[in-house]
């Protein structure tokens, strides 16, 4: 990616080396001390804070960011926060100290970001939100949010389930990470849709933290509860929790996809395989492969172009009626 752009910050560590080179006219450029001076001319440095590796979706998202940065010759400083907000804040502060050209991150939860984003703004470093949004009082603290519409994903899941269940279901809900934008908005969108169906009720709801292990553990508890025998539908905020619940349902001697109809969100490979196996009924796509859109937005901004505050990703719905081996084989994640 060429960084000859309006917003490029002159990086002090390159200047001394260029002066040295000029002073040693006609001789090889002496190796400069700082790592940054090894950057190619025009190369930009992006500090990226990723949430962690909690799900198949996240793994695919990380791969997309890393491969696109490599393809464009971006100097990517990648940090894995192991699911902790304090690690993301620490990483962002490190990026500020390193005077990176751009900061991008996927915020694990919506709140608690205003102070560190104000520090980035004071340092003159543009910030891009990827995948998830933040709750701040000043939207000048970030350039743009590149990600999916989680409310629409929840609405699509509710719409599909209402049709499949003919408007009557006792629903168990596995929520995503507490306080995260996808968990808040997927719940909001789903509940808004089923509000028009009085015989579709959520009788159990708890966070499975977007992981397969926790999804299995929580659903085992659902099945052991007094209402367990009434559950005939599961709405999981991501495929990994649904896949964990499928294990729990089978271990309880029930048939997932038949005794309990399951709709989840993400569209990862294992979910498509579970649909083929008749154990999952529908997955609402949430595309993790946003690396190209992220670096397109960064490149346009650095070239001085105006960007919308929100860059949305187009997605579909894949259920038992359309998923075939051929469809599965074409999936990129
Ligand atoms: C959605 C993303 C969510 C996925 C989960 O954009 O933030 O986080 O749905 C992932 O699989 O853990």
PDB file of N, CA and C in Angstrom, residues 217-294:
ATOM      1  N   UNK A 217     -21.852 -26.482  27.692  1.00  0.00           N
ATOM      2  CA  UNK A 217     -22.046 -26.474  29.158  1.00  0.00           C
ATOM      3  C   UNK A 217     -23.392 -25.824  29.520  1.00  0.00           C
ATOM      4  N   UNK A 218     -23.679 -24.666  28.905  1.00  0.00           N
ATOM      5  CA  UNK A 218     -24.927 -23.949  29.232  1.00  0.00           C
ATOM      6  C   UNK A 218     -26.135 -24.728  28.742  1.00  0.00           C
ATOM      7  N   UNK A 219     -26.013 -25.323  27.551  1.00  0.00           N
ATOM      8  CA  UNK A 219     -27.184 -26.044  27.040  1.00  0.00           C
ATOM      9  C   UNK A 219     -27.446 -27.318  27.841  1.00  0.00           C
ATOM     10  N   UNK A 220     -26.397 -27.945  28.355  1.00  0.00           N
ATOM     11  CA  UNK A 220     -26.595 -29.100  29.255  1.00  0.00           C
ATOM     12  C   UNK A 220     -27.427 -28.670  30.465  1.00  0.00           C
ATOM     13  N   UNK A 221     -27.107 -27.467  30.989  1.00  0.00           N
ATOM     14  CA  UNK A 221     -27.862 -26.962  32.155  1.00  0.00           C
ATOM     15  C   UNK A 221     -29.308 -26.653  31.769  1.00  0.00           C
ATOM     16  N   UNK A 222     -29.493 -26.092  30.564  1.00  0.00           N
ATOM     17  CA  UNK A 222     -30.865 -25.836  30.070  1.00  0.00           C
ATOM     18  C   UNK A 222     -31.667 -27.152  30.070  1.00  0.00           C
ATOM     19  N   UNK A 223     -31.056 -28.208  29.521  1.00  0.00           N
ATOM     20  CA  UNK A 223     -31.780 -29.480  29.376  1.00  0.00           C
ATOM     21  C   UNK A 223     -32.096 -30.096  30.744  1.00  0.00           C
ATOM     22  N   UNK A 224     -31.234 -29.832  31.726  1.00  0.00           N
ATOM     23  CA  UNK A 224     -31.474 -30.389  33.074  1.00  0.00           C
ATOM     24  C   UNK A 224     -32.488 -29.569  33.864  1.00  0.00           C
ATOM     25  N   UNK A 225     -32.800 -28.352  33.373  1.00  0.00           N
ATOM     26  CA  UNK A 225     -33.713 -27.460  34.117  1.00  0.00           C
ATOM     27  C   UNK A 225     -35.156 -27.955  34.030  1.00  0.00           C
ATOM     28  N   UNK A 226     -36.052 -27.440  34.904  1.00  0.00           N
ATOM     29  CA  UNK A 226     -37.468 -27.858  34.874  1.00  0.00           C
ATOM     30  C   UNK A 226     -38.128 -27.636  33.504  1.00  0.00           C
ATOM     31  N   UNK A 227     -37.662 -26.556  32.793  1.00  0.00           N
ATOM     32  CA  UNK A 227     -38.279 -26.258  31.493  1.00  0.00           C
ATOM     33  C   UNK A 227     -37.604 -27.056  30.362  1.00  0.00           C
ATOM     34  N   UNK A 228     -36.546 -27.811  30.707  1.00  0.00           N
ATOM     35  CA  UNK A 228     -35.736 -28.454  29.664  1.00  0.00           C
ATOM     36  C   UNK A 228     -36.532 -29.275  28.669  1.00  0.00           C
ATOM     37  N   UNK A 229     -37.522 -30.020  29.160  1.00  0.00           N
ATOM     38  CA  UNK A 229     -38.270 -30.919  28.264  1.00  0.00           C
ATOM     39  C   UNK A 229     -39.192 -30.151  27.310  1.00  0.00           C
ATOM     40  N   UNK A 230     -39.420 -28.847  27.640  1.00  0.00           N
ATOM     41  CA  UNK A 230     -40.323 -28.059  26.760  1.00  0.00           C
ATOM     42  C   UNK A 230     -39.581 -27.458  25.565  1.00  0.00           C
ATOM     43  N   UNK A 231     -38.241 -27.334  25.668  1.00  0.00           N
ATOM     44  CA  UNK A 231     -37.461 -26.650  24.609  1.00  0.00           C
ATOM     45  C   UNK A 231     -37.608 -27.388  23.285  1.00  0.00           C
ATOM     46  N   UNK A 232     -38.115 -26.706  22.248  1.00  0.00           N
ATOM     47  CA  UNK A 232     -38.170 -27.332  20.916  1.00  0.00           C
ATOM     48  C   UNK A 232     -37.465 -26.496  19.854  1.00  0.00           C
ATOM     49  N   UNK A 233     -36.765 -25.414  20.340  1.00  0.00           N
ATOM     50  CA  UNK A 233     -36.006 -24.592  19.381  1.00  0.00           C
ATOM     51  C   UNK A 233     -34.843 -23.923  20.107  1.00  0.00           C
ATOM     52  N   UNK A 234     -33.742 -23.765  19.385  1.00  0.00           N
ATOM     53  CA  UNK A 234     -32.565 -23.074  19.934  1.00  0.00           C
ATOM     54  C   UNK A 234     -32.187 -21.938  18.988  1.00  0.00           C
ATOM     55  N   UNK A 235     -32.005 -20.737  19.573  1.00  0.00           N
ATOM     56  CA  UNK A 235     -31.425 -19.609  18.835  1.00  0.00           C
ATOM     57  C   UNK A 235     -30.058 -19.331  19.454  1.00  0.00           C
ATOM     58  N   UNK A 236     -28.991 -19.594  18.696  1.00  0.00           N
ATOM     59  CA  UNK A 236     -27.624 -19.370  19.190  1.00  0.00           C
ATOM     60  C   UNK A 236     -27.032 -18.165  18.467  1.00  0.00           C
ATOM     61  N   UNK A 237     -26.416 -17.246  19.212  1.00  0.00           N
ATOM     62  CA  UNK A 237     -25.855 -16.029  18.601  1.00  0.00           C
ATOM     63  C   UNK A 237     -24.633 -16.344  17.736  1.00  0.00           C
ATOM     64  N   UNK A 238     -24.063 -17.523  17.813  1.00  0.00           N
ATOM     65  CA  UNK A 238     -23.054 -17.912  16.809  1.00  0.00           C
ATOM     66  C   UNK A 238     -23.028 -19.429  16.633  1.00  0.00           C
ATOM     67  N   UNK A 239     -22.436 -19.856  15.518  1.00  0.00           N
ATOM     68  CA  UNK A 239     -22.418 -21.293  15.172  1.00  0.00           C
ATOM     69  C   UNK A 239     -21.665 -22.110  16.208  1.00  0.00           C
ATOM     70  N   UNK A 240     -20.566 -21.555  16.745  1.00  0.00           N
ATOM     71  CA  UNK A 240     -19.763 -22.360  17.685  1.00  0.00           C
ATOM     72  C   UNK A 240     -20.579 -22.776  18.912  1.00  0.00           C
ATOM     73  N   UNK A 241     -21.380 -21.864  19.436  1.00  0.00           N
ATOM     74  CA  UNK A 241     -22.218 -22.253  20.594  1.00  0.00           C
ATOM     75  C   UNK A 241     -23.276 -23.264  20.170  1.00  0.00           C
ATOM     76  N   UNK A 242     -23.831 -23.106  18.963  1.00  0.00           N
ATOM     77  CA  UNK A 242     -24.827 -24.065  18.455  1.00  0.00           C
ATOM     78  C   UNK A 242     -24.203 -25.459  18.329  1.00  0.00           C
ATOM     79  N   UNK A 243     -22.967 -25.517  17.851  1.00  0.00           N
ATOM     80  CA  UNK A 243     -22.276 -26.816  17.679  1.00  0.00           C
ATOM     81  C   UNK A 243     -22.015 -27.464  19.038  1.00  0.00           C
ATOM     82  N   UNK A 244     -21.748 -26.646  20.042  1.00  0.00           N
ATOM     83  CA  UNK A 244     -21.591 -27.189  21.400  1.00  0.00           C
ATOM     84  C   UNK A 244     -22.908 -27.718  21.922  1.00  0.00           C
ATOM     85  N   UNK A 245     -23.987 -26.979  21.654  1.00  0.00           N
ATOM     86  CA  UNK A 245     -25.327 -27.405  22.104  1.00  0.00           C
ATOM     87  C   UNK A 245     -25.743 -28.698  21.400  1.00  0.00           C
ATOM     88  N   UNK A 246     -25.371 -28.833  20.135  1.00  0.00           N
ATOM     89  CA  UNK A 246     -25.696 -30.062  19.380  1.00  0.00           C
ATOM     90  C   UNK A 246     -25.090 -31.276  20.085  1.00  0.00           C
ATOM     91  N   UNK A 247     -23.847 -31.138  20.561  1.00  0.00           N
ATOM     92  CA  UNK A 247     -23.214 -32.237  21.322  1.00  0.00           C
ATOM     93  C   UNK A 247     -24.030 -32.545  22.579  1.00  0.00           C
ATOM     94  N   UNK A 248     -24.455 -31.493  23.278  1.00  0.00           N
ATOM     95  CA  UNK A 248     -25.229 -31.695  24.519  1.00  0.00           C
ATOM     96  C   UNK A 248     -26.562 -32.387  24.225  1.00  0.00           C
ATOM     97  N   UNK A 249     -27.215 -31.988  23.144  1.00  0.00           N
ATOM     98  CA  UNK A 249     -28.513 -32.563  22.770  1.00  0.00           C
ATOM     99  C   UNK A 249     -28.359 -34.051  22.451  1.00  0.00           C
ATOM    100  N   UNK A 250     -27.299 -34.376  21.706  1.00  0.00           N
ATOM    101  CA  UNK A 250     -27.074 -35.795  21.349  1.00  0.00           C
ATOM    102  C   UNK A 250     -26.751 -36.630  22.589  1.00  0.00           C
ATOM    103  N   UNK A 251     -25.936 -36.062  23.496  1.00  0.00           N
ATOM    104  CA  UNK A 251     -25.580 -36.792  24.733  1.00  0.00           C
ATOM    105  C   UNK A 251     -26.792 -36.984  25.627  1.00  0.00           C
ATOM    106  N   UNK A 252     -27.818 -36.141  25.428  1.00  0.00           N
ATOM    107  CA  UNK A 252     -29.056 -36.295  26.212  1.00  0.00           C
ATOM    108  C   UNK A 252     -30.033 -37.255  25.521  1.00  0.00           C
ATOM    109  N   UNK A 253     -29.592 -37.850  24.405  1.00  0.00           N
ATOM    110  CA  UNK A 253     -30.424 -38.840  23.715  1.00  0.00           C
ATOM    111  C   UNK A 253     -31.471 -38.233  22.809  1.00  0.00           C
ATOM    112  N   UNK A 254     -31.330 -36.932  22.483  1.00  0.00           N
ATOM    113  CA  UNK A 254     -32.303 -36.276  21.599  1.00  0.00           C
ATOM    114  C   UNK A 254     -31.667 -36.020  20.233  1.00  0.00           C
ATOM    115  N   UNK A 255     -32.512 -35.715  19.240  1.00  0.00           N
ATOM    116  CA  UNK A 255     -32.027 -35.485  17.886  1.00  0.00           C
ATOM    117  C   UNK A 255     -31.982 -33.984  17.569  1.00  0.00           C
ATOM    118  N   UNK A 256     -30.741 -33.400  17.518  1.00  0.00           N
ATOM    119  CA  UNK A 256     -30.642 -32.000  17.122  1.00  0.00           C
ATOM    120  C   UNK A 256     -31.089 -31.827  15.675  1.00  0.00           C
ATOM    121  N   UNK A 257     -31.809 -30.736  15.408  1.00  0.00           N
ATOM    122  CA  UNK A 257     -32.302 -30.489  14.055  1.00  0.00           C
ATOM    123  C   UNK A 257     -33.677 -31.072  13.847  1.00  0.00           C
ATOM    124  N   UNK A 258     -34.098 -31.999  14.763  1.00  0.00           N
ATOM    125  CA  UNK A 258     -35.434 -32.594  14.659  1.00  0.00           C
ATOM    126  C   UNK A 258     -36.221 -32.345  15.950  1.00  0.00           C
ATOM    127  N   UNK A 259     -35.726 -32.927  17.074  1.00  0.00           N
ATOM    128  CA  UNK A 259     -36.403 -32.699  18.368  1.00  0.00           C
ATOM    129  C   UNK A 259     -36.276 -31.226  18.787  1.00  0.00           C
ATOM    130  N   UNK A 260     -35.111 -30.693  18.473  1.00  0.00           N
ATOM    131  CA  UNK A 260     -34.865 -29.260  18.771  1.00  0.00           C
ATOM    132  C   UNK A 260     -34.358 -28.614  17.481  1.00  0.00           C
ATOM    133  N   UNK A 261     -35.165 -27.711  16.930  1.00  0.00           N
ATOM    134  CA  UNK A 261     -34.778 -26.995  15.703  1.00  0.00           C
ATOM    135  C   UNK A 261     -33.781 -25.907  16.073  1.00  0.00           C
ATOM    136  N   UNK A 262     -32.707 -25.792  15.284  1.00  0.00           N
ATOM    137  CA  UNK A 262     -31.609 -24.879  15.664  1.00  0.00           C
ATOM    138  C   UNK A 262     -31.304 -23.872  14.551  1.00  0.00           C
ATOM    139  N   UNK A 263     -31.291 -22.595  14.953  1.00  0.00           N
ATOM    140  CA  UNK A 263     -30.845 -21.527  14.052  1.00  0.00           C
ATOM    141  C   UNK A 263     -29.712 -20.773  14.733  1.00  0.00           C
ATOM    142  N   UNK A 264     -28.634 -20.523  13.990  1.00  0.00           N
ATOM    143  CA  UNK A 264     -27.503 -19.794  14.571  1.00  0.00           C
ATOM    144  C   UNK A 264     -26.990 -18.778  13.549  1.00  0.00           C
ATOM    145  N   UNK A 265     -25.865 -18.131  13.894  1.00  0.00           N
ATOM    146  CA  UNK A 265     -25.347 -17.027  13.065  1.00  0.00           C
ATOM    147  C   UNK A 265     -23.843 -17.197  12.869  1.00  0.00           C
ATOM    148  N   UNK A 266     -23.330 -16.863  11.805  1.00  0.00           N
ATOM    149  CA  UNK A 266     -21.930 -16.818  11.346  1.00  0.00           C
ATOM    150  C   UNK A 266     -21.783 -17.416   9.954  1.00  0.00           C
ATOM    151  N   UNK A 267     -22.198 -18.704   9.778  1.00  0.00           N
ATOM    152  CA  UNK A 267     -21.996 -19.352   8.472  1.00  0.00           C
ATOM    153  C   UNK A 267     -20.619 -19.965   8.309  1.00  0.00           C
ATOM    154  N   UNK A 268     -20.040 -20.479   9.427  1.00  0.00           N
ATOM    155  CA  UNK A 268     -18.721 -21.129   9.305  1.00  0.00           C
ATOM    156  C   UNK A 268     -18.865 -22.526   8.689  1.00  0.00           C
ATOM    157  N   UNK A 269     -17.756 -23.056   8.235  1.00  0.00           N
ATOM    158  CA  UNK A 269     -17.723 -24.349   7.530  1.00  0.00           C
ATOM    159  C   UNK A 269     -18.398 -25.455   8.353  1.00  0.00           C
ATOM    160  N   UNK A 270     -18.075 -25.550   9.650  1.00  0.00           N
ATOM    161  CA  UNK A 270     -18.641 -26.630  10.474  1.00  0.00           C
ATOM    162  C   UNK A 270     -20.152 -26.513  10.610  1.00  0.00           C
ATOM    163  N   UNK A 271     -20.671 -25.301  10.496  1.00  0.00           N
ATOM    164  CA  UNK A 271     -22.139 -25.122  10.554  1.00  0.00           C
ATOM    165  C   UNK A 271     -22.765 -25.658   9.269  1.00  0.00           C
ATOM    166  N   UNK A 272     -22.144 -25.383   8.146  1.00  0.00           N
ATOM    167  CA  UNK A 272     -22.663 -25.913   6.868  1.00  0.00           C
ATOM    168  C   UNK A 272     -22.626 -27.444   6.882  1.00  0.00           C
ATOM    169  N   UNK A 273     -21.550 -28.015   7.467  1.00  0.00           N
ATOM    170  CA  UNK A 273     -21.457 -29.470   7.558  1.00  0.00           C
ATOM    171  C   UNK A 273     -22.566 -30.010   8.469  1.00  0.00           C
ATOM    172  N   UNK A 274     -22.843 -29.303   9.573  1.00  0.00           N
ATOM    173  CA  UNK A 274     -23.906 -29.745  10.493  1.00  0.00           C
ATOM    174  C   UNK A 274     -25.278 -29.680   9.815  1.00  0.00           C
ATOM    175  N   UNK A 275     -25.465 -28.706   8.939  1.00  0.00           N
ATOM    176  CA  UNK A 275     -26.737 -28.627   8.189  1.00  0.00           C
ATOM    177  C   UNK A 275     -26.832 -29.829   7.245  1.00  0.00           C
ATOM    178  N   UNK A 276     -25.722 -30.131   6.565  1.00  0.00           N
ATOM    179  CA  UNK A 276     -25.702 -31.313   5.682  1.00  0.00           C
ATOM    180  C   UNK A 276     -25.993 -32.595   6.471  1.00  0.00           C
ATOM    181  N   UNK A 277     -25.510 -32.644   7.734  1.00  0.00           N
ATOM    182  CA  UNK A 277     -25.707 -33.828   8.578  1.00  0.00           C
ATOM    183  C   UNK A 277     -27.091 -33.839   9.242  1.00  0.00           C
ATOM    184  N   UNK A 278     -27.909 -32.831   8.987  1.00  0.00           N
ATOM    185  CA  UNK A 278     -29.258 -32.765   9.536  1.00  0.00           C
ATOM    186  C   UNK A 278     -29.314 -32.384  11.012  1.00  0.00           C
ATOM    187  N   UNK A 279     -28.208 -31.829  11.546  1.00  0.00           N
ATOM    188  CA  UNK A 279     -28.169 -31.507  12.991  1.00  0.00           C
ATOM    189  C   UNK A 279     -28.404 -30.025  13.269  1.00  0.00           C
ATOM    190  N   UNK A 280     -28.164 -29.172  12.276  1.00  0.00           N
ATOM    191  CA  UNK A 280     -28.423 -27.733  12.373  1.00  0.00           C
ATOM    192  C   UNK A 280     -29.384 -27.396  11.236  1.00  0.00           C
ATOM    193  N   UNK A 281     -30.297 -26.456  11.468  1.00  0.00           N
ATOM    194  CA  UNK A 281     -31.304 -26.188  10.443  1.00  0.00           C
ATOM    195  C   UNK A 281     -31.023 -24.940   9.619  1.00  0.00           C
ATOM    196  N   UNK A 282     -30.382 -23.939  10.247  1.00  0.00           N
ATOM    197  CA  UNK A 282     -30.153 -22.684   9.504  1.00  0.00           C
ATOM    198  C   UNK A 282     -29.000 -21.921  10.133  1.00  0.00           C
ATOM    199  N   UNK A 283     -28.169 -21.314   9.289  1.00  0.00           N
ATOM    200  CA  UNK A 283     -27.173 -20.365   9.791  1.00  0.00           C
ATOM    201  C   UNK A 283     -27.298 -19.063   9.007  1.00  0.00           C
ATOM    202  N   UNK A 284     -27.342 -17.948   9.748  1.00  0.00           N
ATOM    203  CA  UNK A 284     -27.423 -16.612   9.146  1.00  0.00           C
ATOM    204  C   UNK A 284     -25.990 -16.118   8.970  1.00  0.00           C
ATOM    205  N   UNK A 285     -25.617 -15.811   7.734  1.00  0.00           N
ATOM    206  CA  UNK A 285     -24.222 -15.465   7.438  1.00  0.00           C
ATOM    207  C   UNK A 285     -23.808 -14.154   8.116  1.00  0.00           C
ATOM    208  N   UNK A 286     -22.588 -14.186   8.689  1.00  0.00           N
ATOM    209  CA  UNK A 286     -21.941 -12.974   9.205  1.00  0.00           C
ATOM    210  C   UNK A 286     -20.505 -13.060   8.685  1.00  0.00           C
ATOM    211  N   UNK A 287     -20.213 -12.309   7.625  1.00  0.00           N
ATOM    212  CA  UNK A 287     -18.980 -12.518   6.879  1.00  0.00           C
ATOM    213  C   UNK A 287     -17.736 -11.989   7.614  1.00  0.00           C
ATOM    214  N   UNK A 288     -16.782 -12.897   7.972  1.00  0.00           N
ATOM    215  CA  UNK A 288     -15.572 -12.452   8.669  1.00  0.00           C
ATOM    216  C   UNK A 288     -14.485 -11.957   7.721  1.00  0.00           C
ATOM    217  N   UNK A 289     -14.669 -12.201   6.425  1.00  0.00           N
ATOM    218  CA  UNK A 289     -13.586 -11.931   5.467  1.00  0.00           C
ATOM    219  C   UNK A 289     -13.586 -10.451   5.064  1.00  0.00           C
ATOM    220  N   UNK A 290     -13.384  -9.590   6.079  1.00  0.00           N
ATOM    221  CA  UNK A 290     -13.510  -8.148   5.818  1.00  0.00           C
ATOM    222  C   UNK A 290     -12.153  -7.456   5.628  1.00  0.00           C
ATOM    223  N   UNK A 291     -11.089  -8.253   5.574  1.00  0.00           N
ATOM    224  CA  UNK A 291      -9.760  -7.666   5.369  1.00  0.00           C
ATOM    225  C   UNK A 291      -9.705  -6.721   4.174  1.00  0.00           C
ATOM    226  N   UNK A 292     -10.190  -7.131   2.999  1.00  0.00           N
ATOM    227  CA  UNK A 292     -10.141  -6.224   1.842  1.00  0.00           C
ATOM    228  C   UNK A 292     -10.878  -4.904   2.092  1.00  0.00           C
ATOM    229  N   UNK A 293     -12.088  -4.984   2.717  1.00  0.00           N
ATOM    230  CA  UNK A 293     -12.833  -3.725   2.971  1.00  0.00           C
ATOM    231  C   UNK A 293     -12.101  -2.848   3.977  1.00  0.00           C
ATOM    232  N   UNK A 294     -11.461  -3.494   4.973  1.00  0.00           N
ATOM    233  CA  UNK A 294     -10.757  -2.702   6.007  1.00  0.00           C
ATOM    234  C   UNK A 294      -9.615  -1.919   5.367  1.00  0.00           C
TER     235      UNK A 294
END
